[in-house]
Coordinates of C-alpha atoms in Angstrom, one line a residue:
M56 CA 21.6 16.1 23.8
A57 CA 20.9 15.8 20.1
F58 CA 19.0 12.7 20.6
S59 CA 16.8 14.3 23.3
V60 CA 16.0 17.3 21.0
I61 CA 15.0 15.0 18.1
L62 CA 12.9 12.8 20.5
H63 CA 10.9 15.9 21.9
G64 CA 10.5 17.2 18.3
L65 CA 8.9 13.9 17.2
I66 CA 6.6 14.0 20.2
A67 CA 5.4 17.5 19.2
V68 CA 4.9 16.5 15.6
L69 CA 2.9 13.5 16.6
A70 CA 0.6 15.6 18.8
L71 CA -0.1 18.0 15.9
V72 CA -0.9 15.2 13.5
G73 CA -3.5 13.9 15.9
W74 CA -6.1 16.4 14.4
S75 CA -8.9 14.5 12.7
W76 CA -9.8 15.1 9.0
S77 CA -13.4 15.5 7.8
G78 CA -14.9 12.9 5.5
S79 CA -17.0 13.7 2.5
T80 CA -20.4 15.3 2.8
P81 CA -23.0 12.6 2.3
P82 CA -25.1 13.4 -0.9
E83 CA -28.5 14.7 -0.2
P84 CA -31.4 12.3 -0.7
Q85 CA -33.2 12.9 -3.9
P86 CA -36.8 13.9 -3.3
N87 CA -39.5 11.3 -4.0
A88 CA -41.5 11.7 -7.1
I89 CA -44.6 13.6 -6.2
S90 CA -48.0 12.3 -7.3
A91 CA -48.9 15.7 -8.6
R92 CA -48.0 16.5 -12.1
L93 CA -46.3 19.9 -11.3
V94 CA -42.8 19.8 -13.0
S95 CA -40.2 21.5 -10.7
P96 CA -36.5 21.8 -11.0
E97 CA -34.5 19.1 -9.4
P98 CA -32.7 20.0 -6.1
K99 CA -29.0 20.7 -6.7
P100 CA -26.7 18.4 -4.6
S101 CA -24.2 19.8 -2.3
P102 CA -20.6 20.2 -3.7
V103 CA -18.3 17.2 -3.0
V104 CA -14.8 17.7 -1.7
E105 CA -13.7 14.1 -1.8
E106 CA -10.6 14.9 -3.9
Q107 CA -9.4 17.6 -1.5
D108 CA -9.8 15.2 1.4
R109 CA -7.8 12.5 -0.4
E110 CA -5.1 15.1 -1.1
E111 CA -4.9 16.1 2.6
Q112 CA -4.7 12.5 3.6
R113 CA -1.8 11.9 1.2
Q114 CA -0.1 15.0 2.5
K115 CA -0.5 13.8 6.1
E116 CA 1.0 10.3 5.1
R117 CA 4.0 11.9 3.4
E118 CA 4.6 14.1 6.5
R119 CA 4.3 10.9 8.8
Q120 CA 6.8 9.0 6.6
K121 CA 9.1 12.0 6.7
R122 CA 9.1 12.1 10.5
E123 CA 9.5 8.3 10.6
E124 CA 12.6 8.6 8.4
E125 CA 14.1 11.5 10.5
R126 CA 13.5 9.4 13.6
Q127 CA 15.3 6.3 12.0
E128 CA 18.2 8.6 10.8
A129 CA 18.6 10.0 14.4
E130 CA 18.6 6.4 15.8
R131 CA 21.2 5.3 13.3
Q132 CA 23.4 8.3 14.1
R133 CA 23.1 7.6 17.8
Q134 CA 24.2 3.9 17.3
Q135 CA 27.0 5.0 15.1
E136 CA 28.3 7.4 17.8
E137 CA 27.8 4.7 20.5
Q138 CA 29.8 2.2 18.4
A139 CA 32.6 4.8 17.8
R140 CA 32.7 5.6 21.6
R141 CA 33.1 1.9 22.5
E142 CA 35.7 1.3 19.8
A143 CA 37.7 4.3 21.2
E144 CA 37.5 2.9 24.7
R145 CA 38.6 -0.5 23.4
Q146 CA 41.6 1.0 21.7
A147 CA 42.5 3.0 24.7
E148 CA 42.4 -0.1 26.9
A149 CA 44.5 -2.0 24.4
Q150 CA 46.9 0.9 24.4
K151 CA 47.3 0.8 28.2
Q152 CA 47.8 -2.9 28.1
R153 CA 50.7 -2.5 25.5
E154 CA 52.3 0.3 27.6
A155 CA 52.1 -1.9 30.6
E156 CA 53.7 -4.8 28.7
R157 CA 56.5 -2.5 27.5
Q158 CA 57.2 -1.2 30.9
R159 CA 57.3 -4.9 32.2
Q160 CA 59.8 -5.9 29.5
E161 CA 61.9 -2.9 30.2
A162 CA 62.0 -3.7 33.9
Q163 CA 62.9 -7.2 33.2
A164 CA 65.7 -6.1 30.8
K165 CA 66.9 -3.7 33.5
E166 CA 66.8 -6.4 36.1
R167 CA 68.9 -8.7 33.9
A168 CA 71.4 -5.9 33.2
E169 CA 71.6 -5.2 36.9
Q170 CA 72.0 -8.8 37.7
K171 CA 74.8 -9.1 35.3
A172 CA 76.5 -6.0 36.8
R173 CA 76.1 -7.5 40.3
E174 CA 77.7 -10.7 39.1
E175 CA 80.7 -8.9 37.6
E176 CA 81.0 -6.7 40.7
A177 CA 80.9 -10.0 42.9
A178 CA 83.6 -11.5 40.7
R179 CA 85.8 -8.3 40.9
K180 CA 85.3 -8.0 44.6
K181 CA 86.2 -11.6 45.2
A182 CA 89.5 -10.9 43.7
E183 CA 90.1 -8.0 46.1
A184 CA 92.0 -8.3 49.2
E185 CA 90.4 -10.2 52.2
A186 CA 90.5 -7.1 54.2
K187 CA 87.7 -5.6 52.1
E188 CA 85.4 -8.8 52.3
R189 CA 83.6 -7.7 55.5
E190 CA 82.9 -4.3 54.0
R191 CA 81.7 -5.8 50.7
R192 CA 79.4 -8.1 52.7
R193 CA 78.0 -5.2 54.6
Q194 CA 77.5 -3.2 51.5
E195 CA 76.0 -6.2 49.7
E196 CA 73.5 -6.6 52.6
E197 CA 72.5 -3.0 52.5
R198 CA 72.1 -3.1 48.8
K199 CA 69.9 -6.2 49.0
R200 CA 67.7 -4.4 51.7
Q201 CA 67.3 -1.4 49.4
E202 CA 66.6 -3.7 46.4
E203 CA 63.9 -5.5 48.4
A204 CA 62.5 -2.2 49.5
R205 CA 62.4 -1.0 45.9
R206 CA 60.8 -4.3 44.7
K207 CA 58.1 -4.1 47.3
A208 CA 57.5 -0.4 46.4
E209 CA 57.2 -1.4 42.7
E210 CA 54.9 -4.2 43.5
E211 CA 52.7 -1.9 45.6
K212 CA 52.7 0.5 42.8
R213 CA 51.7 -2.2 40.3
R214 CA 48.9 -3.3 42.6
Q215 CA 47.6 0.2 43.0
E216 CA 47.7 0.7 39.2
E217 CA 45.8 -2.5 38.7
Q218 CA 43.3 -1.5 41.4
R219 CA 42.9 2.0 39.7
R220 CA 42.2 0.3 36.3
K221 CA 39.6 -2.1 37.7
E222 CA 37.9 0.9 39.5
E223 CA 37.9 2.9 36.2
A224 CA 36.4 -0.1 34.3
E225 CA 33.7 -0.5 36.9
R226 CA 32.8 3.2 36.7
K227 CA 32.6 3.0 32.9
R228 CA 30.4 -0.1 33.1
Q229 CA 28.0 1.6 35.6
A230 CA 28.0 4.7 33.4
E231 CA 27.1 2.6 30.4
E232 CA 24.3 0.8 32.3
E233 CA 22.9 4.2 33.5
A234 CA 22.9 5.4 30.0
E235 CA 21.1 2.3 28.7
R236 CA 18.6 2.6 31.5
K237 CA 17.9 6.2 30.6
R238 CA 17.6 5.3 27.0
R239 CA 15.0 2.6 27.7
E240 CA 13.1 4.9 30.0
A241 CA 12.9 7.5 27.2
E242 CA 11.7 4.9 24.8
R243 CA 9.0 3.9 27.3
R244 CA 7.8 7.5 27.8
L245 CA 7.7 8.0 24.1
R246 CA 5.6 4.8 23.5
E247 CA 3.3 6.0 26.3
Q248 CA 2.9 9.3 24.6
Q249 CA 2.3 7.8 21.3
L250 CA -0.4 5.7 22.8
E251 CA -2.0 8.6 24.5
A252 CA -2.0 10.6 21.2
L253 CA -3.5 7.7 19.3
A254 CA -6.3 7.4 21.9
E255 CA -6.9 11.1 21.7
K256 CA -7.1 10.9 18.0
Q257 CA -9.5 8.0 18.0
E258 CA -11.7 9.8 20.5
Q259 CA -11.7 13.0 18.3
E260 CA -12.6 10.9 15.2
A261 CA -15.5 9.3 17.1
R262 CA -16.8 12.7 18.1
E263 CA -16.4 13.9 14.5
A264 CA -18.3 10.9 13.2
E265 CA -21.1 11.5 15.7
R266 CA -21.3 15.2 14.7
R267 CA -21.5 14.3 10.9
R268 CA -24.2 11.7 11.8
R269 CA -26.3 14.2 13.7
E270 CA -25.8 16.8 10.9
A271 CA -26.9 14.3 8.2
E272 CA -30.0 13.4 10.3
A273 CA -30.9 17.0 10.8
A274 CA -30.4 17.6 6.9
R275 CA -32.6 14.6 6.1
A276 CA -35.2 15.9 8.6
R277 CA -35.1 19.4 7.0
E278 CA -35.2 17.8 3.5
A279 CA -38.3 15.7 4.4
Q280 CA -40.0 18.8 5.9
M281 CA -39.3 20.9 2.9
L282 CA -40.5 18.3 0.4
S283 CA -43.8 17.7 2.6
E284 CA -44.3 21.5 2.6
S285 CA -43.6 21.8 -1.1
Q286 CA -46.1 19.2 -2.0
K287 CA -48.7 21.1 0.1
Y288 CA -48.3 24.4 -1.6
Q289 CA -47.9 22.7 -5.1
G290 CA -51.3 21.3 -4.6
L291 CA -52.6 24.7 -3.6
I292 CA -51.1 26.4 -6.8
R293 CA -52.6 23.7 -9.1
E294 CA -56.1 24.2 -7.4
R295 CA -55.9 28.0 -7.8
L296 CA -54.8 27.7 -11.5
S297 CA -57.4 25.1 -12.2
Q298 CA -60.0 27.5 -10.9
A299 CA -58.6 30.5 -12.8
W300 CA -58.1 28.6 -16.3
Y301 CA -60.8 28.5 -18.9
P302 CA -59.6 26.4 -21.9
P303 CA -60.9 27.4 -25.3
S304 CA -63.7 25.4 -27.0
S305 CA -61.1 24.3 -29.6
A306 CA -59.0 22.6 -27.0
T307 CA -58.4 18.9 -27.3
E308 CA -56.9 16.2 -25.0
D309 CA -53.7 16.1 -27.1
M310 CA -52.9 19.8 -26.4
T311 CA -50.4 20.6 -23.7
A312 CA -48.7 23.9 -23.0
R313 CA -45.6 24.0 -20.8
L314 CA -45.1 27.3 -18.9
Q315 CA -42.2 28.5 -16.7
I316 CA -43.3 30.6 -13.7
T317 CA -41.0 32.8 -11.6
L318 CA -42.4 34.1 -8.3
L319 CA -41.3 36.7 -5.7
P320 CA -40.9 35.5 -1.9
T321 CA -44.2 37.4 -1.3
G322 CA -46.0 35.1 -3.7
E323 CA -46.4 37.7 -6.4
L324 CA -45.8 36.7 -10.0
A325 CA -42.5 38.0 -11.3
S326 CA -42.7 36.6 -14.8
V327 CA -44.2 33.7 -16.9
K328 CA -42.7 32.3 -20.1
L329 CA -44.2 29.8 -22.6
V330 CA -41.6 27.0 -22.8
N331 CA -43.4 24.5 -25.0
S332 CA -46.4 25.6 -27.1
S333 CA -49.5 23.3 -27.6
G334 CA -49.7 24.3 -31.2
N335 CA -52.8 26.4 -30.6
T336 CA -52.4 30.0 -29.9
A337 CA -55.8 30.3 -28.1
F338 CA -54.9 27.4 -25.9
D339 CA -51.5 28.9 -25.1
N340 CA -53.0 32.3 -24.3
S341 CA -55.6 30.9 -22.1
A342 CA -52.8 29.2 -20.0
L343 CA -50.9 32.4 -19.9
G344 CA -53.9 34.3 -18.9
A345 CA -54.7 31.9 -16.0
V346 CA -51.2 32.3 -14.6
R347 CA -51.3 36.1 -14.9
S348 CA -54.8 36.2 -13.3
L349 CA -53.6 35.2 -9.9
S350 CA -52.5 38.3 -8.0
R351 CA -50.7 36.2 -5.4
Y352 CA -49.7 32.6 -5.2
P353 CA -49.7 30.4 -2.1
V354 CA -45.9 30.0 -1.1
P355 CA -44.3 28.7 2.0
D356 CA -42.8 31.0 4.7
N357 CA -39.6 28.9 4.8
R358 CA -37.1 30.8 2.6
D359 CA -35.1 27.6 1.7
T360 CA -38.2 25.8 0.6
F361 CA -39.4 28.8 -1.4
E362 CA -35.9 29.1 -3.2
R363 CA -35.7 25.4 -4.0
Y364 CA -39.3 24.7 -5.1
F365 CA -41.1 27.9 -5.9
R366 CA -38.7 30.6 -7.0
Q367 CA -38.8 29.2 -10.5
F368 CA -40.8 26.1 -11.7
T369 CA -42.7 24.8 -14.7
I370 CA -46.1 23.6 -15.1
E371 CA -48.1 22.0 -17.9
F372 CA -51.7 22.8 -18.9
N373 CA -53.8 20.0 -20.4
P374 CA -57.5 19.9 -20.7
E375 CA -57.6 16.7 -18.5
R376 CA -54.9 17.7 -16.0
L377 CA -52.6 20.3 -14.6
R378 CA -49.1 19.1 -13.7

C-alpha cells in the first residue's frame, strides 16, 4: 500500500513538472543609422530576465532530484521489506523442519522403549505357566494388530502433513509470482506515463518556441515599420525647420548649435532647450527662433512611434546642414 501511494505521488509530480519554461526575450534589433542628420535618442532595449529563468531551471532540477531520491528511497525500503519477509519465511520453514525432526526422534526413542518393554514382557511371559501361553499369543496378536493400525495411522498422518506443507509452499510461490507480476506491471505503467508526460512536455515546448518565434517576427516587423515611419517624419521636420530658419550674416560653416526639442502627441511644441551653444548668441537665437516659429510639427499617428522617436529628440543647426 505504501509503495502504491508513493508511486502515484511520483506520477502526479512528474505531470506537474511538465510545464514548459519561457526563454529569454530576444533583444530588439538596433535601428539602422539614418542618412538624415537628426540626432534622436537610442531605443531602449527590453528588460532581460535570463537570471530569473536560470534560477527557475535550477529550482526545477533540485525538485526533480528530490523526487528521484524519494523514489529510490521507497524502492530501497520495499526491497528491505521483501528481504525481511523472505528471511522470516525461511526461518519459519527451518523451524518446522527442526520440529518434525524432533518428533521423529522422539517417536524412534518411544519405539525403542516400547520394543524393549515388549522383549521384557515376552521373557516374563515365557517363564509363566504353559496354561497362559495361548492367552498370551492371542493378546500378542491383538496388540500387533493394534500396533499396525497405529503405525498406518501415523504414516497417513505424516503423509497428509507432508502434502499440506507442499500445498502451502506452492501457494506461497504462486503468491510471490503474482506479486512480482503486479510489480512489473506497475513499473511498465509508470514508464508509459513518464513517456507520455515527456512527449507532452516536448510538444508544449515546441508550441512555446513557435509562439516566441511569431512574436519576435511581429516585433521586428513593428520595429521596421516604426523606423520607416520615423525617417519619413524626421525628413518632414528637417524640411519645415530649414524653411523657417534664417541664419545670421555672421554665421560660419564651423558654427553648430545643438537643441533638445520636446513635443506633445498633437505635434505642438512643449519646450526647446539649447544643449550645446555654437559660441555665437545670434546664431543660437536664430536656431531657437526657428524651432519656436513652427506652430505644429508633423508627427506620426502611431503612439509608440511618437514616444520612441518624437517625444523628445535633439537636432543640430549648421549653415550647411540640419541634422
